[in-house]
């Protein structure tokens, strides 16, 4: 029998994008005190824990994913004393806290990178990163043909201390984010220090950014498809990602976490951002001595189809749950188009007028489906409000480095990061404590008034109540959470499965009413369901009388 302390196996975690959650100072940027003020709201929603986006000192070229100091708080967001107050408040409410750690790269302003720039080629300081001589006459061409995930070459040339053109350094994201060289033992030792610093402050675990990264092919050879990462905005270059040595890092980090658990009985979680081609490769990251969990993105990327959803769910249950871990389901995060827009009708996409009705219906059904699946689930902030993607932000307010490097709005991420609306009829919608004229760091559209949390809480038909009711049932019903899943024979376009002792979840992916596959006691539906009928783009839970 699994230990009761293994809380993470079926936990529901809420991702807090700190700079867009709630601003306590009036500067238009969310902060840790704002997170602390919002904890009762999250407790009422019913989540088990929160994942905080990076709040470390950073020049903010990639909104904190360019870390200059891994063991402090950027003044934008508060200080260590405020972090400790947040931890104490979360502990009182029984809310777990995960931090976002970024081990693949740091900021170009990190002291070690600045030391590398000031040091000579071949120095120990440069060995902490990927420095290499260029190719061609006078080394004027990059060391290989790799491209950055954010567009353009993955290499930038430095000027040596004597003023001459010098070596090149690798950055799989922006030039302000040099990649660490994990083949240098000093890098691993530094991250040991970072882990222990935050574990000693009482956190419950880490979300690991780019967890399939860290190691590059030791020879840094040319790629057969050098633009694949930039084209797909995914880590698909097999020479830069998913190298076998990375698994030794996760075994070591797991041992560090278990050392703390052995001391106080409180299990710490490692959940990785793992982007690999197949569920079978994904499963290698969650073997019993590696990461506890890794985000399973296939559900997020699946087309709206009963067959597609059944395929990815079945593969996850077979390959990932087969390791002894549980699947970690996601429908959205800070890098993805919001669900109601992603599922919307093509004719309305890009209108900037909020989601199409079909997109909203599908997003509600998908949420209920995800919460019925075995394992853990992560909810990105604002999904519980049904927020749409803001697709019409002016060019002059965009901050995503993808836009800065490419000039293209394709797959930029600002639209899902617009600050949350809390109350009122006009921006800043209660997001900032400043005057009504205070400007959030990204502009909020006027239609956000329809999605404000005060309105959502007052409307029992809202997204918020669907999530809250689903979370309450998930907590109360022993059939949900961890455990097995058995598929039902269902009509075409309908997905149905049984959890535990007769708890049925069914989703109609079609557009025409379809008879429900079983009868019984209704528990929760994502939309109005006449007796015996499951309308299109609707999900429902009920206790079967079969």
XYZ file of C-alpha atoms in Angstrom:
546
model
C 0.000 0.000 0.000
C 1.277 3.493 -0.853
C 2.312 5.728 1.992
C -0.196 8.426 2.951
C 2.612 10.981 2.705
C 2.745 10.530 -1.074
C 0.418 13.475 -1.506
C 1.715 14.297 -4.974
C 0.397 11.178 -6.688
C -3.098 12.608 -7.206
C -2.566 16.254 -6.243
C -4.092 19.166 -8.154
C -1.580 22.014 -8.381
C -2.364 25.580 -9.467
C 0.300 27.363 -11.475
C 0.804 30.928 -10.231
C 2.437 33.158 -12.828
C 3.550 35.586 -10.145
C 3.862 38.793 -12.176
C 0.260 38.386 -13.434
C -1.515 37.025 -10.352
C -2.055 39.955 -7.942
C -0.093 43.185 -7.395
C 0.198 44.385 -3.786
C 2.347 47.484 -4.398
C 0.630 49.347 -7.222
C 3.508 49.060 -9.687
C 1.483 46.969 -12.145
C 3.489 43.774 -11.538
C 2.261 40.883 -9.401
C 4.379 39.916 -6.404
C 4.769 37.450 -3.535
C 2.638 39.514 -1.167
C -0.088 39.358 -3.811
C 0.228 35.586 -3.924
C -0.100 35.486 -0.148
C -3.225 37.636 -0.324
C -4.692 35.294 -2.925
C -4.107 32.074 -0.997
C -7.615 32.016 0.582
C -9.096 32.248 -2.927
C -7.017 29.238 -4.020
C -7.898 27.329 -0.873
C -11.579 27.968 -1.567
C -11.116 26.730 -5.126
C -9.837 23.480 -3.637
C -6.347 22.991 -5.048
C -3.737 21.041 -3.109
C -0.792 23.268 -3.867
C 0.728 26.017 -5.980
C 3.660 26.216 -8.377
C 5.310 29.642 -8.384
C 6.935 30.915 -11.578
C 10.494 32.251 -11.092
C 10.771 35.242 -8.778
C 14.574 35.229 -8.441
C 16.768 38.259 -9.205
C 16.750 38.615 -12.973
C 17.046 41.266 -15.692
C 13.698 39.840 -16.899
C 14.672 39.277 -20.518
C 12.493 36.143 -20.359
C 10.388 37.114 -17.360
C 12.525 35.441 -14.733
C 13.622 32.379 -16.670
C 16.942 34.197 -17.029
C 18.139 33.810 -13.433
C 20.945 35.993 -12.088
C 20.807 34.640 -8.509
C 19.069 31.375 -7.652
C 18.991 31.994 -3.887
C 17.199 35.313 -3.477
C 14.056 37.242 -4.446
C 13.991 39.967 -7.078
C 12.890 43.297 -5.517
C 10.131 43.378 -8.159
C 8.450 40.562 -6.252
C 9.478 41.191 -2.625
C 12.264 39.738 -0.548
C 13.140 36.590 1.392
C 11.203 37.816 4.429
C 8.063 38.076 2.282
C 8.735 34.632 0.857
C 8.894 33.240 4.395
C 5.552 34.916 5.205
C 4.065 33.304 2.102
C 5.367 29.905 3.169
C 3.933 30.313 6.660
C 0.528 31.327 5.291
C 0.482 28.397 2.868
C 1.416 26.006 5.648
C -1.452 27.283 7.827
C -3.905 26.699 4.981
C -2.492 23.289 4.105
C -1.381 24.430 0.633
C 1.816 22.904 -0.781
C 4.365 25.207 -2.448
C 6.545 24.268 -5.428
C 9.267 26.520 -6.815
C 10.301 26.767 -10.451
C 14.004 25.935 -10.788
C 15.847 26.658 -14.061
C 18.911 24.364 -14.382
C 19.403 24.411 -18.165
C 20.473 28.048 -18.424
C 20.970 31.211 -16.402
C 21.090 34.942 -17.050
C 23.967 36.530 -18.935
C 24.201 38.735 -15.821
C 24.829 35.768 -13.519
C 28.174 36.330 -11.730
C 29.627 33.109 -13.115
C 28.856 34.095 -16.700
C 30.304 37.547 -16.135
C 33.421 35.852 -14.768
C 33.535 33.652 -17.882
C 33.399 36.695 -20.150
C 36.317 38.225 -18.279
C 38.354 35.011 -18.426
C 40.476 33.516 -21.175
C 39.434 30.730 -23.543
C 40.007 27.337 -21.923
C 39.589 28.719 -18.399
C 37.681 26.968 -15.618
C 35.185 29.839 -15.619
C 34.311 29.227 -19.271
C 34.063 25.476 -18.718
C 30.873 26.087 -16.694
C 29.197 27.068 -19.988
C 29.480 25.983 -23.622
C 32.193 28.193 -25.088
C 33.740 27.146 -28.404
C 35.840 28.563 -31.192
C 34.016 29.595 -34.338
C 34.347 28.032 -37.758
C 35.531 29.533 -41.002
C 37.995 32.378 -41.564
C 38.938 34.026 -38.266
C 36.261 31.951 -36.477
C 33.521 34.213 -37.814
C 30.888 31.445 -38.133
C 29.127 29.703 -35.226
C 30.610 26.404 -33.964
C 27.640 24.441 -35.331
C 24.362 25.026 -37.155
C 21.946 24.741 -34.236
C 19.132 27.257 -33.930
C 17.618 28.681 -30.771
C 14.122 27.751 -29.630
C 13.363 31.474 -29.780
C 14.641 31.874 -33.359
C 18.013 32.652 -34.894
C 21.370 30.960 -34.228
C 21.889 29.217 -30.886
C 25.329 30.845 -30.608
C 26.509 34.369 -29.848
C 30.059 35.649 -30.226
C 31.812 37.445 -27.384
C 34.375 40.190 -27.370
C 37.454 39.034 -25.488
C 38.921 41.109 -22.636
C 41.524 42.516 -25.034
C 38.811 43.781 -27.362
C 39.256 41.201 -30.110
C 36.426 39.047 -31.575
C 36.435 35.890 -29.536
C 34.728 32.589 -28.848
C 31.058 31.784 -29.140
C 28.709 30.608 -26.352
C 25.628 28.393 -26.637
C 22.113 29.553 -25.754
C 19.241 27.301 -26.772
C 16.854 30.138 -25.896
C 17.723 33.873 -25.922
C 21.316 35.221 -26.012
C 20.664 36.538 -22.494
C 20.233 32.894 -21.363
C 23.574 31.040 -21.709
C 23.290 27.272 -21.275
C 25.096 25.670 -18.359
C 27.622 22.927 -19.130
C 26.562 20.089 -16.877
C 29.616 18.065 -17.872
C 31.524 20.348 -15.485
C 31.007 18.955 -11.942
C 31.047 22.435 -10.426
C 27.672 23.173 -12.043
C 25.994 20.199 -10.397
C 27.511 21.106 -7.040
C 26.127 24.647 -7.344
C 22.631 23.347 -7.964
C 22.930 21.093 -4.923
C 23.437 24.286 -2.945
C 20.411 25.889 -4.607
C 18.127 22.918 -3.867
C 19.144 22.801 -0.228
C 18.761 26.554 0.205
C 15.055 26.392 -0.677
C 14.369 23.010 0.903
C 15.738 24.429 4.140
C 13.144 27.211 3.852
C 10.366 24.618 3.895
C 9.230 24.264 0.289
C 7.442 21.116 -0.865
C 9.294 20.572 -4.113
C 10.391 21.883 -7.480
C 8.994 22.232 -10.957
C 12.059 21.740 -13.176
C 12.284 23.877 -16.296
C 13.571 22.168 -19.474
C 14.127 18.908 -17.602
C 15.140 17.020 -20.755
C 17.906 19.544 -21.381
C 21.098 20.148 -19.348
C 23.385 17.876 -21.386
C 24.271 18.429 -25.041
C 26.021 15.980 -27.343
C 29.674 16.114 -26.190
C 30.980 16.859 -29.692
C 28.371 19.559 -30.482
C 27.993 18.304 -34.095
C 25.829 19.840 -36.796
C 22.161 18.914 -36.830
C 20.397 17.342 -39.804
C 17.477 19.728 -39.159
C 19.006 22.767 -37.445
C 15.829 24.883 -37.461
C 13.578 22.198 -35.953
C 13.471 23.729 -32.470
C 12.675 27.218 -33.778
C 10.118 25.901 -36.273
C 8.217 23.792 -33.746
C 8.964 25.871 -30.620
C 9.754 22.524 -29.042
C 12.894 20.735 -27.897
C 13.217 18.280 -30.762
C 16.913 18.573 -31.706
C 18.187 15.166 -30.499
C 21.732 16.543 -30.142
C 20.682 19.268 -27.700
C 17.979 17.525 -25.659
C 17.204 14.195 -24.019
C 20.825 13.086 -23.684
C 21.227 9.946 -21.529
C 23.422 11.646 -18.892
C 20.506 13.804 -17.720
C 18.997 10.843 -15.882
C 21.938 10.757 -13.470
C 21.081 14.312 -12.413
C 17.511 13.375 -11.595
C 18.650 10.333 -9.621
C 20.869 12.592 -7.564
C 18.159 15.223 -7.029
C 15.713 12.484 -6.016
C 18.235 11.318 -3.399
C 18.528 14.882 -2.051
C 14.752 15.126 -1.697
C 14.534 11.739 -0.016
C 17.187 12.823 2.452
C 14.838 15.597 3.596
C 11.850 13.262 3.643
C 13.759 10.805 5.833
C 14.408 13.637 8.275
C 10.815 14.833 8.777
C 8.520 12.424 6.892
C 7.316 15.145 4.503
C 7.766 14.039 0.910
C 9.219 16.608 -1.495
C 8.176 16.542 -5.140
C 10.226 16.817 -8.321
C 8.041 17.428 -11.382
C 9.791 17.952 -14.689
C 8.989 19.859 -17.835
C 9.808 16.955 -20.137
C 9.243 17.302 -23.858
C 10.172 14.072 -25.628
C 8.713 12.343 -28.702
C 6.846 9.421 -27.107
C 5.152 8.389 -23.882
C 7.677 5.539 -23.625
C 10.604 7.985 -23.560
C 8.665 10.187 -21.154
C 8.330 7.202 -18.815
C 12.126 6.957 -18.459
C 12.109 10.232 -16.527
C 9.697 8.966 -13.870
C 11.316 5.678 -13.001
C 11.262 5.003 -9.233
C 14.668 6.592 -8.555
C 14.275 9.653 -10.837
C 11.657 12.410 -11.026
C 8.453 11.790 -9.137
C 6.419 13.140 -12.055
C 6.765 14.824 -15.436
C 4.180 16.883 -17.266
C 2.391 14.874 -19.946
C 1.796 17.378 -22.746
C 0.140 15.031 -25.239
C -3.338 15.707 -23.843
C -2.735 19.452 -24.258
C -1.697 19.046 -27.881
C -4.292 16.433 -28.886
C -6.917 17.513 -31.439
C -10.509 17.690 -30.217
C -11.399 14.105 -31.017
C -12.584 11.152 -28.946
C -10.177 8.832 -30.762
C -7.206 11.182 -30.267
C -7.899 11.664 -26.563
C -8.400 7.944 -25.994
C -5.097 7.183 -27.741
C -2.977 9.597 -25.690
C -4.670 8.632 -22.414
C -4.169 4.923 -23.107
C -0.495 5.395 -23.974
C 0.097 7.420 -20.831
C -1.610 4.875 -18.620
C 0.361 2.034 -20.188
C 3.832 3.580 -20.364
C 3.966 6.191 -17.597
C 1.712 4.710 -14.929
C 3.455 1.417 -15.651
C 6.635 2.792 -14.038
C 4.900 3.117 -10.669
C 4.538 6.877 -11.035
C 1.270 8.603 -11.857
C 0.503 10.612 -14.970
C 0.695 14.395 -14.583
C -2.037 15.860 -16.781
C -2.053 19.406 -18.134
C -4.339 21.347 -20.453
C -2.455 24.627 -20.311
C 0.481 26.604 -18.900
C 2.249 29.947 -19.299
C 3.679 28.946 -22.707
C 0.434 27.854 -24.410
C -2.610 29.447 -26.008
C -5.432 29.456 -23.473
C -7.781 26.501 -23.706
C -11.003 28.271 -24.648
C -9.230 29.949 -27.573
C -7.328 26.831 -28.607
C -10.584 24.891 -28.785
C -12.530 27.757 -30.394
C -14.154 27.848 -33.784
C -11.620 28.741 -36.504
C -13.835 31.526 -37.806
C -13.502 33.476 -34.570
C -9.863 32.820 -33.775
C -7.812 36.007 -33.790
C -10.858 38.249 -33.347
C -9.734 39.512 -29.939
C -13.353 39.353 -28.788
C -13.054 36.483 -26.353
C -13.767 32.795 -26.932
C -16.296 31.310 -29.254
C -19.133 29.496 -27.471
C -17.846 26.197 -28.833
C -14.358 26.867 -27.453
C -15.779 27.577 -24.012
C -17.940 24.438 -24.058
C -15.012 22.273 -25.091
C -12.745 23.823 -22.460
C -15.299 23.058 -19.743
C -15.640 19.469 -20.933
C -11.861 19.021 -21.145
C -11.441 20.320 -17.592
C -13.942 17.810 -16.242
C -12.268 15.029 -18.219
C -8.801 15.929 -16.886
C -10.013 15.987 -13.288
C -11.521 12.510 -13.723
C -8.285 10.932 -14.962
C -6.017 8.885 -12.653
C -3.001 10.781 -11.360
C -2.170 14.454 -10.793
C -3.384 17.563 -12.608
C -2.021 21.085 -13.041
C -4.240 24.132 -13.628
C -2.815 27.332 -15.092
C -4.071 30.507 -13.429
C -7.120 31.983 -15.145
C -8.259 28.680 -16.616
C -10.682 28.400 -13.696
C -12.204 31.682 -14.930
C -12.468 30.587 -18.553
C -10.140 33.394 -19.617
C -9.508 33.633 -23.357
C -6.189 34.305 -25.024
C -5.666 38.020 -25.631
C -4.792 37.885 -29.314
C -4.808 41.576 -30.225
C -2.099 43.040 -27.999
C -0.339 45.880 -29.858
C 3.195 45.213 -31.037
C 4.585 47.961 -28.814
C 3.513 46.203 -25.601
C 4.714 42.704 -26.489
C 7.533 41.460 -24.278
C 8.056 37.857 -25.390
C 11.672 37.338 -26.555
C 10.314 35.207 -29.400
C 8.718 38.341 -30.865
C 11.838 40.409 -30.242
C 14.071 37.860 -32.016
C 11.829 36.930 -34.927
C 9.426 39.819 -35.432
C 6.689 37.198 -35.748
C 3.612 36.922 -33.548
C 3.367 33.169 -34.210
C 3.307 31.224 -30.934
C 4.187 34.250 -28.793
C 3.174 33.846 -25.169
C 2.100 37.292 -23.959
C -1.555 36.592 -24.721
C -1.904 33.957 -21.992
C 0.055 36.040 -19.459
C -2.181 39.105 -19.244
C -2.832 39.902 -15.540
C -5.880 38.326 -13.933
C -9.118 40.299 -13.474
C -10.335 40.219 -9.883
C -13.169 42.754 -9.690
C -14.745 45.820 -11.235
C -15.763 46.931 -14.692
C -12.528 48.450 -16.008
C -8.795 47.785 -15.977
C -6.927 47.099 -13.736
C -9.911 45.000 -12.513
C -8.597 44.813 -8.960
C -5.272 43.339 -10.091
C -3.276 46.221 -8.638
C -3.760 48.092 -5.393
C -2.816 51.326 -7.138
C -5.171 53.947 -8.515
C -7.762 53.039 -11.130
C -5.405 54.557 -13.675
C -2.591 52.166 -12.679
C -1.393 50.200 -15.666
C -0.787 46.443 -15.423
C 2.437 45.327 -17.109
C 0.341 43.965 -19.991
C -2.951 45.701 -20.894
C -6.178 43.944 -19.995
C -8.993 44.052 -22.584
C -12.308 45.560 -21.553
C -14.092 42.214 -21.932
C -12.086 40.843 -18.981
C -14.862 42.356 -16.837
C -16.990 39.343 -17.783
C -14.370 36.986 -16.288
C -13.500 38.759 -13.041
C -13.280 36.484 -10.020
C -16.003 38.318 -8.066
C -18.443 37.747 -10.919
C -17.307 34.120 -11.350
C -17.831 33.323 -7.674
C -21.334 34.811 -7.766
C -22.417 32.837 -10.846
C -22.976 29.150 -10.108
C -22.824 28.398 -13.870
C -19.300 29.807 -14.224
C -16.057 28.026 -15.042
C -14.975 28.689 -11.449
C -17.848 26.695 -9.984
C -17.261 23.849 -12.427
C -13.627 23.618 -11.293
C -14.503 24.046 -7.612
C -17.263 21.416 -7.727
C -15.011 19.022 -9.642
C -12.197 19.476 -7.128
C -14.554 18.945 -4.209
C -15.893 15.722 -5.697
C -12.390 14.580 -6.578
C -11.408 15.034 -2.944
C -14.530 13.367 -1.563
C -14.948 10.380 -3.870
C -12.556 7.462 -3.363
C -13.028 6.433 -7.020
C -11.160 9.524 -8.242
C -7.524 10.520 -7.944
C -5.093 7.657 -8.211
C -6.191 4.250 -9.509
C -7.194 2.398 -12.636
C -9.331 3.409 -15.594
C -11.603 1.080 -17.590
C -12.906 2.130 -20.992
C -16.582 1.838 -21.888
C -18.049 0.867 -25.247
C -19.530 4.152 -26.418
C -21.148 5.581 -29.558
C -18.865 7.236 -32.129
C -17.558 10.586 -30.957
C -18.159 9.784 -27.282
C -15.403 8.922 -24.829
C -16.410 7.085 -21.668
C -14.606 5.336 -18.829
C -15.248 3.982 -15.363
C -13.238 4.887 -12.294
C -13.297 2.613 -9.278
C -16.708 1.425 -8.123
C -19.013 2.649 -10.868
C -18.017 6.304 -11.245
C -18.435 7.131 -14.946
C -16.943 10.028 -16.879
C -18.156 10.573 -20.445
C -17.400 13.275 -22.988
C -19.337 13.906 -26.187
C -16.813 15.331 -28.673
C -19.481 15.669 -31.384
C -22.027 18.361 -32.083
C -25.243 16.316 -32.006
C -26.945 15.007 -28.848
C -25.919 11.432 -28.150
C -27.594 9.056 -25.676
C -25.548 8.646 -22.549
C -23.821 5.234 -22.463
C -25.127 4.378 -18.985
C -27.757 5.598 -16.573
C -27.367 6.359 -12.908
C -27.018 9.215 -10.443
C -25.754 12.470 -12.030
C -22.938 14.133 -10.090
C -21.574 16.930 -12.226
C -21.783 18.137 -15.808
C -19.840 20.719 -17.794
C -23.103 21.919 -19.362
C -26.852 21.355 -19.279
C -27.603 17.657 -19.764
C -31.187 16.524 -20.373
C -31.963 13.130 -18.801
C -30.381 10.324 -20.771
C -28.655 12.686 -23.222
C -25.091 13.948 -23.352
C -25.075 16.955 -25.715
C -22.108 17.719 -27.950
C -18.980 19.239 -26.352
C -20.167 18.241 -22.890
C -18.650 16.078 -20.176
C -20.465 14.538 -17.236
C -19.765 12.441 -14.154
C -22.280 10.094 -12.606
C -22.503 7.012 -10.414
C -23.616 4.106 -12.539
C -26.451 1.875 -11.423
C -25.106 -1.005 -13.533
